[in-house]
CSV table of C-alpha atoms in Angstrom, one decimal:
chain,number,residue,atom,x,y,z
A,1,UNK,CA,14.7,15.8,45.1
A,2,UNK,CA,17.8,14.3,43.2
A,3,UNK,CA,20.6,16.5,42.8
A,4,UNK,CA,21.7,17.2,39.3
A,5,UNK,CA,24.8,15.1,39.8
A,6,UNK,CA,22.7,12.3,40.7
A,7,UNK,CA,20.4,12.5,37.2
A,8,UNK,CA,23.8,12.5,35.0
A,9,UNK,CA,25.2,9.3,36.8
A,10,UNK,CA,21.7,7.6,36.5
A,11,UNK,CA,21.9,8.5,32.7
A,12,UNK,CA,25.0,7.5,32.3
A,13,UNK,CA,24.6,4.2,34.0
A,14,UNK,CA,21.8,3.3,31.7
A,15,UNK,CA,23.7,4.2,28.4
A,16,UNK,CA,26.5,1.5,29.7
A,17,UNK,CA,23.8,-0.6,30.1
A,18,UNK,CA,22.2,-0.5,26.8
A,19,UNK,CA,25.4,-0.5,25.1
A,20,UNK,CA,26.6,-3.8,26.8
A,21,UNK,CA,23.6,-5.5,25.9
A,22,UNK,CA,23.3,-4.2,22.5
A,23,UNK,CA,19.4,-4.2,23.6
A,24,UNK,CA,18.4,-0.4,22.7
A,25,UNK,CA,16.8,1.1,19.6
A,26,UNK,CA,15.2,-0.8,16.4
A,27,UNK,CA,17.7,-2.3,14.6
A,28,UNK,CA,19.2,-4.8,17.0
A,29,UNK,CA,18.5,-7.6,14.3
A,30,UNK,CA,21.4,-6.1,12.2
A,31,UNK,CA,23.9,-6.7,14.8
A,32,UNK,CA,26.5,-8.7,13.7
A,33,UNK,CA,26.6,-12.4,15.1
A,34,UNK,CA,22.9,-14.4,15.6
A,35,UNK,CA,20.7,-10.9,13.5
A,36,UNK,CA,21.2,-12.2,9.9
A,37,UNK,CA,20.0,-15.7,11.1
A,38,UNK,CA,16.6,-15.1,11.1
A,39,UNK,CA,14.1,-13.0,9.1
A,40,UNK,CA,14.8,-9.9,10.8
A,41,UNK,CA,18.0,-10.0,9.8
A,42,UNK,CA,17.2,-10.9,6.0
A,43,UNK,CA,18.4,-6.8,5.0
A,44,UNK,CA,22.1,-7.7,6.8
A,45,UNK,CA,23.5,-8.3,3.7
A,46,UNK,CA,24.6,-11.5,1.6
A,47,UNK,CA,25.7,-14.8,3.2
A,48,UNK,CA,29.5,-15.4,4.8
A,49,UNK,CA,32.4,-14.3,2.7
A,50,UNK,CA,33.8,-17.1,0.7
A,51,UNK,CA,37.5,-17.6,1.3
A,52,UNK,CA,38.8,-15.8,-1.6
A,53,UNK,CA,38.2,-12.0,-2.4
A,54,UNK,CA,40.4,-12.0,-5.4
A,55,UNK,CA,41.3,-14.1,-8.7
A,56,UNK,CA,44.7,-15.4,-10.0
A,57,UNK,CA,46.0,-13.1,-12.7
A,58,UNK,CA,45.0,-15.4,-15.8
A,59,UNK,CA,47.9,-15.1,-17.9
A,60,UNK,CA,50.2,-15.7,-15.7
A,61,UNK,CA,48.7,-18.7,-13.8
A,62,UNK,CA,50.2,-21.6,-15.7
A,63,UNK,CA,54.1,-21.4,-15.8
A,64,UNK,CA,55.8,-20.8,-18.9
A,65,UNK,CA,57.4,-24.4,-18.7
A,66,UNK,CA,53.9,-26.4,-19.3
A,67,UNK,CA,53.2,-23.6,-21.3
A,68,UNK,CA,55.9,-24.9,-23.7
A,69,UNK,CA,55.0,-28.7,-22.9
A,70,UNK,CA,51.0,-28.2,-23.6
A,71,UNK,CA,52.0,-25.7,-27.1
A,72,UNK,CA,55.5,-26.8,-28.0
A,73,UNK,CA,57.9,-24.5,-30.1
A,74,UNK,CA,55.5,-21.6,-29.9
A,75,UNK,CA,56.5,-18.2,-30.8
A,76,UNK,CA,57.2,-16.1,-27.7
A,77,UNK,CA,54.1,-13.7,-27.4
A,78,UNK,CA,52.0,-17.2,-27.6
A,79,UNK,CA,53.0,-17.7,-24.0
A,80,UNK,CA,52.4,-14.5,-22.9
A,81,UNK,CA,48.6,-15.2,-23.5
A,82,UNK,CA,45.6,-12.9,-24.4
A,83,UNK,CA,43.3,-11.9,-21.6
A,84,UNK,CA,39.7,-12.7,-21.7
A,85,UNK,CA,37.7,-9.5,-22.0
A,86,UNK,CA,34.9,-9.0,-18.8
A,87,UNK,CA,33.1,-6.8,-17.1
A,88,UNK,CA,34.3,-7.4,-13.7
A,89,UNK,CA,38.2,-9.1,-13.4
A,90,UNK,CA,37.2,-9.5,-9.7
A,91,UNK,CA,34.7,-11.9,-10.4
A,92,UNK,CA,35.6,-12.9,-13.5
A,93,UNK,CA,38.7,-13.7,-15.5
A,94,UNK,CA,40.5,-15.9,-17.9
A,95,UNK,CA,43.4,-16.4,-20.6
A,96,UNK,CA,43.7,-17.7,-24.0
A,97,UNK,CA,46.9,-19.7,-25.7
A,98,UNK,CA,46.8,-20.7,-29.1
A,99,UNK,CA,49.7,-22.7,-31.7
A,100,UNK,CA,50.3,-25.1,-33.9
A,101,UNK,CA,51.4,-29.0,-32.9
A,102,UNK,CA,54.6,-28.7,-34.6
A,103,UNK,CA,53.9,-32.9,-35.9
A,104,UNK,CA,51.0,-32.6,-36.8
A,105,UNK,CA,50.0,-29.3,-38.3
A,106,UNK,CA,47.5,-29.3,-35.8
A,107,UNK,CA,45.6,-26.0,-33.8
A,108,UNK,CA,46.2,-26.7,-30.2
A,109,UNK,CA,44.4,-24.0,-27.9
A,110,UNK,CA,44.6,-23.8,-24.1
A,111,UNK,CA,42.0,-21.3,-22.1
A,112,UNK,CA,41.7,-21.4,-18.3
A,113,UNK,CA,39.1,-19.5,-16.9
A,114,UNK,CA,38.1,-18.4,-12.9
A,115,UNK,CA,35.0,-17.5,-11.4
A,116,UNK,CA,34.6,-16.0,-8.0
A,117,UNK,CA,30.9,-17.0,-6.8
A,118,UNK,CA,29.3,-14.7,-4.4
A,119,UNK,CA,25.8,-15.6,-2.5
A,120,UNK,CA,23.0,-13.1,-2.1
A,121,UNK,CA,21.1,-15.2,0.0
A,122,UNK,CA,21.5,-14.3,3.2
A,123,UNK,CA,21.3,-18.2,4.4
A,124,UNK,CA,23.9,-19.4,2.0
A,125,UNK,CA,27.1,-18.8,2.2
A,126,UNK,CA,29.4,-17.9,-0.6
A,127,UNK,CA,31.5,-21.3,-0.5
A,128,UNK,CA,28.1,-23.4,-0.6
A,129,UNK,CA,26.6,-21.3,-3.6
A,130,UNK,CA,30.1,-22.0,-5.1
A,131,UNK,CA,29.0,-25.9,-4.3
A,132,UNK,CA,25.6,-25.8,-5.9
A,133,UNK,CA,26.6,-24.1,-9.1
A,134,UNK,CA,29.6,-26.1,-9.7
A,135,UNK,CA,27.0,-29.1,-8.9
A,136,UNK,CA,24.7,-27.5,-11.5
A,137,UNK,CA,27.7,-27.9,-14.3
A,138,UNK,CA,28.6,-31.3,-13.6
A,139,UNK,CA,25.3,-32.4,-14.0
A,140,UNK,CA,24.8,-30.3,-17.2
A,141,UNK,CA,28.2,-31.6,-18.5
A,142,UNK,CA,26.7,-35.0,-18.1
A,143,UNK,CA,28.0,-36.3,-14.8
A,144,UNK,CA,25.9,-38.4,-12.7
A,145,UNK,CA,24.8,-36.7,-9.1
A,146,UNK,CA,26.4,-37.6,-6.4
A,147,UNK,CA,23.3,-38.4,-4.7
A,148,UNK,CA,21.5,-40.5,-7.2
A,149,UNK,CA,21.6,-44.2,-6.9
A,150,UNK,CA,24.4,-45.8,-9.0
A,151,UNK,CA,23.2,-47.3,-12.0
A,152,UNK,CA,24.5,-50.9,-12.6
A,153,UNK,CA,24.0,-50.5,-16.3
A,154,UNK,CA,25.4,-47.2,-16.4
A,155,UNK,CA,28.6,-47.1,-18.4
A,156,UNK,CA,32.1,-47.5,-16.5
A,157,UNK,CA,30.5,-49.2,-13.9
A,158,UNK,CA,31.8,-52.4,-12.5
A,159,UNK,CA,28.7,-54.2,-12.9
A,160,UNK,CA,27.8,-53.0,-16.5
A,161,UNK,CA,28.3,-55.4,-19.1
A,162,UNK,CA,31.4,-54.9,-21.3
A,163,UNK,CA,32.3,-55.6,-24.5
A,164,UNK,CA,33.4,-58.9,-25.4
A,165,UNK,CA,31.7,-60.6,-22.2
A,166,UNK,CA,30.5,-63.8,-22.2
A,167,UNK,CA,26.3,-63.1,-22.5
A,168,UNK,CA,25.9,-67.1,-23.8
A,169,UNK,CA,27.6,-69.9,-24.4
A,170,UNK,CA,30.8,-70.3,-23.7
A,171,UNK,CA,32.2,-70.0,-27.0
A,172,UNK,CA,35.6,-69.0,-26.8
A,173,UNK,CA,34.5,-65.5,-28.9
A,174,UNK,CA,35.2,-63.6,-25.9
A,175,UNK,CA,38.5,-62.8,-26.1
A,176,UNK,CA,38.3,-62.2,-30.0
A,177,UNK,CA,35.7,-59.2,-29.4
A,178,UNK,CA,37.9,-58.1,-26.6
A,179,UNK,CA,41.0,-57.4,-28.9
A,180,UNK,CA,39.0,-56.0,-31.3
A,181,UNK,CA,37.8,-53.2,-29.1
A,182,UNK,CA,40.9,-52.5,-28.4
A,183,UNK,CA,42.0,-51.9,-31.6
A,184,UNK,CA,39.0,-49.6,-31.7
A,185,UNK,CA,40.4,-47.5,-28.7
A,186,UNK,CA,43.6,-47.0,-30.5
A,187,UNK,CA,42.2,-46.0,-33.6
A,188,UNK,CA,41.6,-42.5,-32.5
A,189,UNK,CA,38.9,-42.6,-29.6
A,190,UNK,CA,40.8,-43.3,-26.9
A,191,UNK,CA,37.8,-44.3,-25.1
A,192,UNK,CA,40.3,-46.2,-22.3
A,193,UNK,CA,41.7,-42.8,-21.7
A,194,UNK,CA,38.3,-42.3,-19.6
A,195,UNK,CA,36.6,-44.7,-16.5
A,196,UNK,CA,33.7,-45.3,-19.2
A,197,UNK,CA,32.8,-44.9,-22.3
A,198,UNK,CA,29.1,-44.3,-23.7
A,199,UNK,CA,27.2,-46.3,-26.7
A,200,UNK,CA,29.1,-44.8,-29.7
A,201,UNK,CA,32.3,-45.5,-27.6
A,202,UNK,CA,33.1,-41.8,-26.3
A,203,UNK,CA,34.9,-40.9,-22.9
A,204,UNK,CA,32.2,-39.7,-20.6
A,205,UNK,CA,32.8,-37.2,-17.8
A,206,UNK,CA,34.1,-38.4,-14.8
A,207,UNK,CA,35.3,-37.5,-11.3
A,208,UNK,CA,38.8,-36.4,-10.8
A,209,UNK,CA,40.6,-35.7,-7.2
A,210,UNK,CA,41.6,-31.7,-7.9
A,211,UNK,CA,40.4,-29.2,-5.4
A,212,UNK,CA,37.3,-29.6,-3.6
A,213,UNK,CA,35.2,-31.4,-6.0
A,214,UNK,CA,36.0,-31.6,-9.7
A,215,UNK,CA,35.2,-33.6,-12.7
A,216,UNK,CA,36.4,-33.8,-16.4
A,217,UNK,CA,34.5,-34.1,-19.6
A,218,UNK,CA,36.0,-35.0,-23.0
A,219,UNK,CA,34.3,-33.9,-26.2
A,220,UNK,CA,34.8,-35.3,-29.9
A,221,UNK,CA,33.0,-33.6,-32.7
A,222,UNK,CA,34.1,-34.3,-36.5
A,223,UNK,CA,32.5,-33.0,-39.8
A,224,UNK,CA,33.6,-33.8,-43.2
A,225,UNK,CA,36.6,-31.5,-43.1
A,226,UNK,CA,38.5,-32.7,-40.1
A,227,UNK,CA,37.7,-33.0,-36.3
A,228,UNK,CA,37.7,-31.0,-32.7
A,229,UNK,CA,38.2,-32.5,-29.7
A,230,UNK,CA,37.8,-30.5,-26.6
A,231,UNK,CA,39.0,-32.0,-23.0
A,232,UNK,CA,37.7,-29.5,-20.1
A,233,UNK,CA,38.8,-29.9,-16.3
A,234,UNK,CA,36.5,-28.1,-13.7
A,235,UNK,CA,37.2,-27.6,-10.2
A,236,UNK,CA,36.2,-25.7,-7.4
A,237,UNK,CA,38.5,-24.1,-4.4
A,238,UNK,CA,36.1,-22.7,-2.3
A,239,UNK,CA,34.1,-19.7,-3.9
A,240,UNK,CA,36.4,-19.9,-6.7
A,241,UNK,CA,35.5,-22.6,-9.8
A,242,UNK,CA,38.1,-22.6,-12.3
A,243,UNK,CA,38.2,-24.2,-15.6
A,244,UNK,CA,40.7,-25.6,-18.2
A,245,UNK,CA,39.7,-26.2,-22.2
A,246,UNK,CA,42.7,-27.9,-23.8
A,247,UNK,CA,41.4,-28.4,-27.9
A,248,UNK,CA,42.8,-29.8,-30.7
A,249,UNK,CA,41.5,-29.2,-34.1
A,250,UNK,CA,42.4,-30.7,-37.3
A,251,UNK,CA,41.6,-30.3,-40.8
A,252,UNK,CA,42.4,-33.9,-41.8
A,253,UNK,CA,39.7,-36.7,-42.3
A,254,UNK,CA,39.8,-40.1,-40.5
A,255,UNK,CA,42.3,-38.9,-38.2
A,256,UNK,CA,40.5,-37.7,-34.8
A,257,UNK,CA,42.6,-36.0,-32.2
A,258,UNK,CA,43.7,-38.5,-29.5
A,259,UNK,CA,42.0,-38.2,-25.8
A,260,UNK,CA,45.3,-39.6,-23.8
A,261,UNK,CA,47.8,-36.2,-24.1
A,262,UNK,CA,44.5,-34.0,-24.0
A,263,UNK,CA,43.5,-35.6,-20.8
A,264,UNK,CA,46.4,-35.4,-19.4
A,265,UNK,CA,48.0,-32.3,-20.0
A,266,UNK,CA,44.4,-30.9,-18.8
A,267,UNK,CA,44.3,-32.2,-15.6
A,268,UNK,CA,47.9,-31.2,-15.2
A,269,UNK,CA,46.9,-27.7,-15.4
A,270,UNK,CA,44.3,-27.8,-13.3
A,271,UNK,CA,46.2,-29.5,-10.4
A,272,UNK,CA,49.0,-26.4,-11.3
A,273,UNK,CA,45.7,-24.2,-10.7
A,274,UNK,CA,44.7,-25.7,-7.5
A,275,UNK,CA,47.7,-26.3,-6.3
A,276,UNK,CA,47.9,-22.2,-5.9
A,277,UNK,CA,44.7,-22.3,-4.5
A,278,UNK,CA,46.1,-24.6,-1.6
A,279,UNK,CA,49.1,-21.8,-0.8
């Protein structure tokens, strides 16, 4: 017969044992490593953390300098922005700035906005659901998936015809037609702004190199008492999409807002954004 001192060493040896396998009791599936792989280990909790667990404080994400450049000779508490309201700043945030073009008489407005995308599928990620719902925008904005075969007719592409291309005889006309659609770009449309244009001449949205991927998407609406143009710039860092609205609205007729210093000071932004993404 074993001696007391015998049955506590065998007991003990085992309970090493079981811990350094990680092999006893039922709910070795929720072990951390290979359990939330399969479907025993589907209660373990959403997919891997995304990079970022916090947001950018909105208002003071763009510096006071572009501030000035994007809403010149503002009063002071314009800059300091006003904080979009939500129910969770963790996951959600953004900031409004609003003046007058000091030319023009114009309403500029400037609005960023951040969205921290979290997965509760246990086989995605938080950085890939970022990926499909920022996927999901683009092509809801209008852009062209990735994945779909390029359209040779498609607007902005190399092989689509353009305006004032030959399509008969050589006439000569050619160069007439181009001019003339020049002219039209400078009257207000400022469709060369863009890579492509669609039938009624517009800018259509369009891949830009910010972040991970990223597109921008510019918007002209007019009614008989003026016109509002709205330029956005989305991107995504991660689990994190942000976006940038920069709008001009005007009361006058005939007299659209230009797309060029829209464009631009948008996507300037939204590099300023990523760029403290990338710290």
């Amino acid at each position: 017969m074993r001696s007391a001192a015998a049955v506590v060493r065998t007991t003990l040896a085992a309970v090493a044992l079981c811990a350094l396998t990680a092999g006893c009791g039922g709910d070795s599936g929720t072990q951390s490593g290979t359990g939330g792989s399969g479907p025993s280990g589907s209660a373990s909790g959403p997919g891997k953390p995304g990079r970022y667990s916090a947001l950018p404080e909105p208002c003071g994400s763009v510096s006071e300098s572009t501030l000035q450049r994007m809403l010149p000779d503002a009063a002071p508490e314009v800059y300091r922005g006003t904080p979009t309201e939500t129910y969770d700043s963790g996951r959600r945030s953004g900031c409004t700035w609003q003046g007058t073009d000091p030319e023009s008489g114009n309403t500029l407005r400037l609005t960023v906005d951040f969205e921290r995308v979290i997965s509760y599928d246990p086989q995605v990620s938080d950085d890939d659901q970022a990926e499909l719902d920022f996927a999901a925008r683009a092509t809801e904005a209008g852009l062209p998936s990735p994945d779909a075969p390029e359209d040779p007719d498609a607007p902005g592409s190399p092989d689509a015809p353009q305006d004032g291309d030959d399509t008969g005889d050589d006439t000569g006309d050619g160069d007439a037609d181009g001019e003339a659609d020049s002219d039209d770009a400078e009257s207000g449309t400022d469709a060369g702004a863009a890579t492509g244009t669609d039938s009624d001449g517009n800018p259509v949205p369009r891949d830009i190199g910010i972040g991970h991927d990223a597109y921008l998407d510019d918007r002209l609406s007019t009614t008989t008492t003026g016109a509002h143009r709205d330029v956005t710039v989305a991107f995504r860092s991660a689990n994190v999409i942000a976006t940038v609205h920069y709008t001009e609205i005007t009361t006058r007729t005939g007299a659209p807002p230009e797309s060029g210093p829209l464009q631009d000071g948008a996507q300037r932004v939204g590099r300023h954004l990523a760029g403290g993404f990338d710290d």
